[in-house]
């Protein structure tokens, strides 16, 4: 976890140091800033996982206000007073993990965590916190409040999942077979066909990140062609773009600009494997003597998809415009607990 901390006084810097010592497993950065430079500092650090302001709440709120976008992308923001008495999550309490981090900070400082989210203080199942923990991506975050509202009122929330979910069902959560998909409150699927059947805009749509794309390409292929090729492969298998977990290729493509741009645009990890690693994989792959003569591997896209996914191929090599794409899937392991 990447945490950026900013303080304005000697007391604040001392508290920041205590936190840094206690969060050794995190990438922890400490800054001291005059108020005039705070806006620029906040903008530069808003891509981090978490920001901790040690000072007044008002300063923090004014600093982050211009950069707040959506609860699925905003970082966790926590405010700690300069005496270390209170730890207060301000932004992205559930999905960003601000509530959890605020509690951890409070434990370190002997402070009081001030949690204000309704589901937490009423001890009600938080669908967004659960989704994040189970690596389910939220397609329409505006519907989180509709599910939470029903749970807070003690009403039943009906869930449809394309995958088995283990563990004990939370209170007022029910999985059943309703005749119409539009009668559910939550739909969990990576299948675009199911998602497109939904015309009820109040259904919360959760997409598991379970698809890996293996990519091979000629040197210098542009980002637009890479993007079109991957999206076409996903579309042919009815896979939503949010189900794409990672992309992979051979190590000779580690610096391929078009692939790197695609990974950056969609926030995906891009991992590469050596020819030896790819050749060591067992299985039935679409072989190419030409590819083997160039990179010493008979197939890059299928083998790299499997190497990264550890799952199984759902789409073999799609080739066109100098790009090959294959898709692999690894079924999700989801639990209510």
Tab-separated table of C-alpha atoms in Angstrom:
chain	number	residue	atom	x	y	z
A	1	UNK	CA	0.000	0.000	0.000
A	2	UNK	CA	1.284	3.470	-0.921
A	3	UNK	CA	0.534	6.022	1.795
A	4	UNK	CA	1.380	9.723	1.541
A	5	UNK	CA	1.315	11.758	4.753
A	6	UNK	CA	1.511	15.502	5.125
A	7	UNK	CA	1.879	17.501	8.335
A	8	UNK	CA	2.116	21.202	9.133
A	9	UNK	CA	3.681	21.368	12.605
A	10	UNK	CA	6.417	19.739	14.657
A	11	UNK	CA	3.793	17.705	16.535
A	12	UNK	CA	2.335	16.560	13.219
A	13	UNK	CA	5.732	15.484	11.914
A	14	UNK	CA	6.358	13.496	15.097
A	15	UNK	CA	3.041	11.670	14.617
A	16	UNK	CA	3.889	11.011	10.962
A	17	UNK	CA	7.165	9.456	12.040
A	18	UNK	CA	5.390	7.144	14.475
A	19	UNK	CA	3.032	6.023	11.732
A	20	UNK	CA	5.905	5.400	9.300
A	21	UNK	CA	7.633	3.210	11.884
A	22	UNK	CA	4.445	1.189	12.371
A	23	UNK	CA	3.577	0.743	8.687
A	24	UNK	CA	6.850	-0.809	7.611
A	25	UNK	CA	5.132	-3.067	5.091
A	26	UNK	CA	3.793	-0.003	3.211
A	27	UNK	CA	5.474	2.507	0.940
A	28	UNK	CA	5.184	5.406	3.381
A	29	UNK	CA	6.036	8.973	2.350
A	30	UNK	CA	6.151	11.967	4.709
A	31	UNK	CA	5.988	15.622	3.655
A	32	UNK	CA	5.905	18.915	5.481
A	33	UNK	CA	4.112	21.636	3.631
A	34	UNK	CA	3.154	25.274	3.971
A	35	UNK	CA	-0.488	25.856	3.143
A	36	UNK	CA	0.312	27.681	-0.079
A	37	UNK	CA	1.765	24.544	-1.645
A	38	UNK	CA	-0.871	22.145	-0.433
A	39	UNK	CA	-3.029	22.093	-3.554
A	40	UNK	CA	-0.156	21.049	-5.793
A	41	UNK	CA	0.996	18.423	-3.291
A	42	UNK	CA	-2.514	16.948	-3.064
A	43	UNK	CA	-2.890	16.762	-6.842
A	44	UNK	CA	0.484	15.020	-7.184
A	45	UNK	CA	-0.393	12.434	-4.513
A	46	UNK	CA	-4.042	11.787	-5.357
A	47	UNK	CA	-3.078	8.694	-7.332
A	48	UNK	CA	-1.670	7.028	-4.197
A	49	UNK	CA	-3.619	4.376	-2.306
A	50	UNK	CA	-4.071	6.633	0.728
A	51	UNK	CA	-3.433	10.189	1.915
A	52	UNK	CA	-3.160	11.084	5.587
A	53	UNK	CA	-3.495	14.724	6.609
A	54	UNK	CA	-2.198	15.520	10.082
A	55	UNK	CA	-3.946	18.742	10.948
A	56	UNK	CA	-7.350	20.386	10.719
A	57	UNK	CA	-10.250	18.728	8.920
A	58	UNK	CA	-11.057	21.923	7.030
A	59	UNK	CA	-7.584	22.069	5.508
A	60	UNK	CA	-7.906	18.514	4.233
A	61	UNK	CA	-11.405	19.006	2.805
A	62	UNK	CA	-10.411	22.127	0.895
A	63	UNK	CA	-7.272	20.419	-0.387
A	64	UNK	CA	-8.989	17.338	-1.815
A	65	UNK	CA	-12.190	19.004	-3.081
A	66	UNK	CA	-10.958	19.809	-6.631
A	67	UNK	CA	-9.688	16.272	-7.204
A	68	UNK	CA	-12.537	14.066	-5.940
A	69	UNK	CA	-13.993	11.987	-8.802
A	70	UNK	CA	-15.666	8.690	-7.945
A	71	UNK	CA	-15.719	6.273	-5.028
A	72	UNK	CA	-14.233	3.508	-7.182
A	73	UNK	CA	-11.124	5.561	-7.996
A	74	UNK	CA	-10.606	8.075	-5.183
A	75	UNK	CA	-7.877	7.236	-2.671
A	76	UNK	CA	-8.508	6.668	1.009
A	77	UNK	CA	-8.225	9.993	2.827
A	78	UNK	CA	-7.774	10.157	6.596
A	79	UNK	CA	-7.397	13.151	8.892
A	80	UNK	CA	-5.517	12.908	12.191
A	81	UNK	CA	-5.467	15.902	14.525
A	82	UNK	CA	-1.999	17.160	15.418
A	83	UNK	CA	-2.236	15.813	18.971
A	84	UNK	CA	-3.105	12.343	17.707
A	85	UNK	CA	-6.412	12.139	19.568
A	86	UNK	CA	-8.691	11.275	16.627
A	87	UNK	CA	-8.368	9.315	13.359
A	88	UNK	CA	-11.105	10.249	10.902
A	89	UNK	CA	-11.777	8.697	7.457
A	90	UNK	CA	-12.933	11.449	5.126
A	91	UNK	CA	-13.086	9.848	1.677
A	92	UNK	CA	-13.418	6.343	0.227
A	93	UNK	CA	-14.215	4.697	3.526
A	94	UNK	CA	-15.206	1.323	2.078
A	95	UNK	CA	-13.767	0.739	-1.402
A	96	UNK	CA	-10.616	2.745	-0.773
A	97	UNK	CA	-10.202	1.244	2.681
A	98	UNK	CA	-10.160	4.534	4.604
A	99	UNK	CA	-12.258	3.143	7.460
A	100	UNK	CA	-9.940	0.178	7.958
A	101	UNK	CA	-6.822	2.347	7.710
A	102	UNK	CA	-8.258	4.888	10.156
A	103	UNK	CA	-8.763	2.111	12.703
A	104	UNK	CA	-5.183	0.879	12.214
A	105	UNK	CA	-3.845	4.418	12.641
A	106	UNK	CA	-5.923	4.824	15.799
A	107	UNK	CA	-4.450	1.601	17.187
A	108	UNK	CA	-0.915	2.895	16.604
A	109	UNK	CA	-1.552	6.295	18.177
A	110	UNK	CA	-3.954	5.242	20.920
A	111	UNK	CA	-6.484	7.516	19.232
A	112	UNK	CA	-10.253	7.318	18.750
A	113	UNK	CA	-11.339	6.186	15.242
A	114	UNK	CA	-14.302	8.299	14.139
A	115	UNK	CA	-16.305	6.128	11.721
A	116	UNK	CA	-19.448	7.704	10.275
A	117	UNK	CA	-20.577	5.384	7.452
A	118	UNK	CA	-24.097	4.109	8.190
A	119	UNK	CA	-23.484	0.413	7.511
A	120	UNK	CA	-20.491	0.354	9.856
A	121	UNK	CA	-22.081	2.120	12.800
A	122	UNK	CA	-25.237	0.005	12.447
A	123	UNK	CA	-23.231	-3.208	12.015
A	124	UNK	CA	-24.867	-3.899	8.645
A	125	UNK	CA	-23.252	-5.808	5.761
A	126	UNK	CA	-21.404	-3.338	3.478
A	127	UNK	CA	-21.702	-4.586	-0.093
A	128	UNK	CA	-18.929	-2.313	-1.429
A	129	UNK	CA	-16.418	-3.331	1.232
A	130	UNK	CA	-17.239	-6.979	0.561
A	131	UNK	CA	-16.922	-6.520	-3.218
A	132	UNK	CA	-13.488	-4.981	-2.871
A	133	UNK	CA	-12.303	-7.800	-0.636
A	134	UNK	CA	-13.520	-10.417	-3.125
A	135	UNK	CA	-11.934	-8.634	-6.120
A	136	UNK	CA	-15.305	-7.775	-7.630
A	137	UNK	CA	-15.259	-4.591	-9.647
A	138	UNK	CA	-18.211	-2.242	-9.375
A	139	UNK	CA	-19.681	-1.293	-12.735
A	140	UNK	CA	-22.236	1.232	-11.432
A	141	UNK	CA	-21.160	2.550	-8.002
A	142	UNK	CA	-24.164	4.880	-7.840
A	143	UNK	CA	-26.262	1.800	-7.010
A	144	UNK	CA	-24.290	0.942	-3.861
A	145	UNK	CA	-26.469	3.295	-1.841
A	146	UNK	CA	-29.637	1.543	-3.024
A	147	UNK	CA	-28.432	-1.825	-1.710
A	148	UNK	CA	-27.148	-0.299	1.522
A	149	UNK	CA	-30.438	1.526	2.044
A	150	UNK	CA	-32.447	-1.711	1.781
A	151	UNK	CA	-30.135	-3.469	4.236
A	152	UNK	CA	-30.311	-0.580	6.700
A	153	UNK	CA	-34.124	-0.840	6.582
A	154	UNK	CA	-33.959	-4.576	7.245
A	155	UNK	CA	-35.236	-5.461	3.777
A	156	UNK	CA	-34.084	-8.473	1.765
A	157	UNK	CA	-31.458	-7.951	-0.933
A	158	UNK	CA	-31.673	-10.516	-3.739
A	159	UNK	CA	-28.358	-11.537	-5.305
A	160	UNK	CA	-27.770	-13.395	-8.579
A	161	UNK	CA	-24.280	-14.830	-9.006
A	162	UNK	CA	-22.804	-16.729	-11.932
A	163	UNK	CA	-20.340	-18.300	-9.499
A	164	UNK	CA	-20.530	-20.305	-6.301
A	165	UNK	CA	-20.180	-18.171	-3.162
A	166	UNK	CA	-19.073	-19.974	-0.023
A	167	UNK	CA	-19.611	-19.103	3.608
A	168	UNK	CA	-22.615	-18.058	5.635
A	169	UNK	CA	-25.003	-15.609	4.033
A	170	UNK	CA	-25.064	-12.176	5.709
A	171	UNK	CA	-28.307	-11.109	7.321
A	172	UNK	CA	-30.987	-10.069	4.790
A	173	UNK	CA	-28.922	-11.291	1.808
A	174	UNK	CA	-30.657	-13.949	-0.267
A	175	UNK	CA	-29.500	-15.940	-3.300
A	176	UNK	CA	-32.374	-17.413	-5.257
A	177	UNK	CA	-33.699	-18.058	-8.769
A	178	UNK	CA	-36.015	-15.230	-9.692
A	179	UNK	CA	-37.609	-15.479	-13.113
A	180	UNK	CA	-36.424	-12.093	-14.335
A	181	UNK	CA	-32.879	-10.779	-13.952
A	182	UNK	CA	-34.373	-7.341	-13.474
A	183	UNK	CA	-35.930	-8.464	-10.178
A	184	UNK	CA	-32.548	-8.797	-8.489
A	185	UNK	CA	-30.775	-6.135	-6.469
A	186	UNK	CA	-27.252	-7.382	-7.219
A	187	UNK	CA	-25.892	-9.249	-10.257
A	188	UNK	CA	-22.427	-10.831	-10.155
A	189	UNK	CA	-21.139	-11.822	-13.594
A	190	UNK	CA	-18.427	-11.124	-16.139
A	191	UNK	CA	-20.770	-11.993	-19.012
A	192	UNK	CA	-21.710	-9.010	-21.144
A	193	UNK	CA	-24.731	-10.875	-22.466
A	194	UNK	CA	-26.261	-11.017	-18.984
A	195	UNK	CA	-25.379	-7.401	-18.270
A	196	UNK	CA	-26.975	-6.241	-21.524
A	197	UNK	CA	-30.241	-7.997	-20.598
A	198	UNK	CA	-30.593	-5.685	-17.612
A	199	UNK	CA	-32.898	-2.724	-18.127
A	200	UNK	CA	-33.409	-2.036	-14.419
A	201	UNK	CA	-30.890	0.734	-13.701
A	202	UNK	CA	-31.167	0.122	-9.942
A	203	UNK	CA	-29.347	-3.236	-10.031
A	204	UNK	CA	-25.810	-3.180	-8.645
A	205	UNK	CA	-23.501	-4.885	-11.161
A	206	UNK	CA	-20.349	-6.588	-9.863
A	207	UNK	CA	-17.734	-7.978	-12.253
A	208	UNK	CA	-15.024	-10.413	-11.087
A	209	UNK	CA	-11.525	-9.804	-12.440
A	210	UNK	CA	-10.866	-13.289	-13.826
A	211	UNK	CA	-9.703	-12.872	-17.447
A	212	UNK	CA	-6.095	-12.641	-18.611
A	213	UNK	CA	-5.156	-11.509	-22.117
A	214	UNK	CA	-1.979	-12.871	-23.661
A	215	UNK	CA	-0.615	-10.596	-26.377
A	216	UNK	CA	1.890	-11.052	-29.170
A	217	UNK	CA	2.656	-8.374	-31.738
A	218	UNK	CA	5.054	-7.016	-34.312
A	219	UNK	CA	7.488	-4.442	-33.013
A	220	UNK	CA	6.119	-0.902	-32.955
A	221	UNK	CA	2.410	-1.759	-33.224
A	222	UNK	CA	0.359	1.246	-32.103
A	223	UNK	CA	-1.783	1.434	-28.981
A	224	UNK	CA	-5.024	1.786	-30.963
A	225	UNK	CA	-4.473	-1.534	-32.752
A	226	UNK	CA	-3.542	-3.288	-29.508
A	227	UNK	CA	-6.658	-1.911	-27.812
A	228	UNK	CA	-8.965	-2.850	-30.667
A	229	UNK	CA	-7.549	-6.375	-30.820
A	230	UNK	CA	-7.979	-7.041	-27.100
A	231	UNK	CA	-11.466	-5.519	-26.947
A	232	UNK	CA	-12.540	-7.559	-29.985
A	233	UNK	CA	-11.362	-10.777	-28.337
A	234	UNK	CA	-13.211	-9.911	-25.131
A	235	UNK	CA	-16.349	-9.050	-27.074
A	236	UNK	CA	-16.301	-12.365	-28.946
A	237	UNK	CA	-16.331	-14.208	-25.619
A	238	UNK	CA	-18.923	-11.868	-24.056
A	239	UNK	CA	-16.389	-10.770	-21.426
A	240	UNK	CA	-16.857	-7.327	-19.904
A	241	UNK	CA	-13.743	-5.139	-19.965
A	242	UNK	CA	-13.826	-4.936	-16.155
A	243	UNK	CA	-13.267	-8.706	-16.034
A	244	UNK	CA	-9.785	-8.204	-17.498
A	245	UNK	CA	-7.380	-8.818	-14.625
A	246	UNK	CA	-3.975	-8.624	-16.331
A	247	UNK	CA	-2.136	-8.806	-19.631
A	248	UNK	CA	0.936	-10.845	-20.433
A	249	UNK	CA	3.498	-11.450	-23.139
A	250	UNK	CA	7.037	-12.662	-23.731
A	251	UNK	CA	9.875	-10.716	-22.086
A	252	UNK	CA	11.033	-9.438	-25.477
A	253	UNK	CA	7.874	-7.276	-25.423
A	254	UNK	CA	8.440	-5.835	-21.945
A	255	UNK	CA	9.070	-2.355	-23.398
A	256	UNK	CA	6.561	-2.501	-26.250
A	257	UNK	CA	5.036	0.969	-26.202
A	258	UNK	CA	1.576	0.027	-27.511
A	259	UNK	CA	1.102	-2.702	-24.896
A	260	UNK	CA	2.379	-0.450	-22.110
A	261	UNK	CA	-0.049	2.294	-23.142
A	262	UNK	CA	-2.936	-0.176	-23.131
A	263	UNK	CA	-1.990	-1.428	-19.676
A	264	UNK	CA	-1.733	2.141	-18.419
A	265	UNK	CA	-5.092	3.237	-19.819
A	266	UNK	CA	-6.968	0.365	-18.170
A	267	UNK	CA	-4.891	0.210	-14.997
A	268	UNK	CA	-3.764	-3.374	-15.648
A	269	UNK	CA	-0.592	-5.162	-14.564
A	270	UNK	CA	1.561	-6.188	-17.527
A	271	UNK	CA	3.795	-9.175	-16.827
A	272	UNK	CA	6.219	-10.909	-19.155
A	273	UNK	CA	7.783	-14.360	-19.262
A	274	UNK	CA	10.962	-15.734	-20.754
A	275	UNK	CA	10.980	-18.108	-23.684
A	276	UNK	CA	12.115	-20.856	-21.319
A	277	UNK	CA	9.166	-20.226	-18.991
A	278	UNK	CA	6.666	-20.223	-21.852
A	279	UNK	CA	8.119	-23.343	-23.453
A	280	UNK	CA	7.915	-25.202	-20.148
A	281	UNK	CA	4.118	-25.009	-20.106
A	282	UNK	CA	2.276	-28.202	-20.934
A	283	UNK	CA	-0.859	-28.127	-23.038
A	284	UNK	CA	-2.306	-27.903	-26.514
A	285	UNK	CA	-1.215	-24.605	-28.080
A	286	UNK	CA	-1.631	-23.215	-31.589
A	287	UNK	CA	1.866	-23.588	-33.013
A	288	UNK	CA	3.636	-21.251	-35.445
A	289	UNK	CA	7.019	-22.111	-36.923
A	290	UNK	CA	7.511	-18.454	-37.909
A	291	UNK	CA	6.934	-17.196	-34.366
A	292	UNK	CA	9.293	-19.856	-33.033
A	293	UNK	CA	11.999	-18.771	-35.473
A	294	UNK	CA	11.721	-15.182	-34.215
A	295	UNK	CA	11.271	-15.523	-30.433
A	296	UNK	CA	12.101	-19.210	-29.771
A	297	UNK	CA	8.496	-19.941	-28.674
A	298	UNK	CA	5.872	-21.552	-30.906
A	299	UNK	CA	3.053	-19.388	-29.501
A	300	UNK	CA	3.301	-16.231	-27.420
A	301	UNK	CA	-0.276	-15.125	-26.745
A	302	UNK	CA	-1.767	-18.457	-25.627
A	303	UNK	CA	1.226	-19.501	-23.558
A	304	UNK	CA	1.609	-16.119	-21.846
A	305	UNK	CA	-2.131	-15.992	-21.061
A	306	UNK	CA	-1.866	-19.356	-19.313
A	307	UNK	CA	1.413	-18.467	-17.602
A	308	UNK	CA	-0.187	-15.391	-16.031
A	309	UNK	CA	-3.669	-16.784	-15.369
A	310	UNK	CA	-2.797	-20.303	-14.137
A	311	UNK	CA	-6.242	-21.106	-15.534
A	312	UNK	CA	-7.506	-22.369	-18.886
A	313	UNK	CA	-7.884	-20.910	-22.353
A	314	UNK	CA	-11.331	-19.678	-23.318
A	315	UNK	CA	-10.204	-18.138	-26.611
A	316	UNK	CA	-7.300	-19.301	-28.705
A	317	UNK	CA	-5.148	-17.060	-30.847
A	318	UNK	CA	-6.954	-14.234	-32.601
A	319	UNK	CA	-4.628	-12.779	-35.243
A	320	UNK	CA	-4.891	-9.602	-37.275
A	321	UNK	CA	-3.071	-6.360	-38.068
A	322	UNK	CA	0.162	-7.685	-36.616
A	323	UNK	CA	-1.377	-8.556	-33.225
A	324	UNK	CA	-2.317	-11.891	-31.664
A	325	UNK	CA	-4.549	-12.151	-28.586
A	326	UNK	CA	-5.623	-15.129	-26.493
A	327	UNK	CA	-7.821	-15.179	-23.381
A	328	UNK	CA	-7.556	-17.360	-20.297
A	329	UNK	CA	-9.911	-17.580	-17.333
A	330	UNK	CA	-9.390	-18.483	-13.717
A	331	UNK	CA	-12.705	-19.062	-11.960
A	332	UNK	CA	-13.155	-16.810	-8.916
A	333	UNK	CA	-13.135	-18.046	-5.347
A	334	UNK	CA	-15.769	-15.940	-3.583
A	335	UNK	CA	-16.908	-16.119	0.019
A	336	UNK	CA	-19.347	-14.166	2.164
A	337	UNK	CA	-16.929	-14.415	5.068
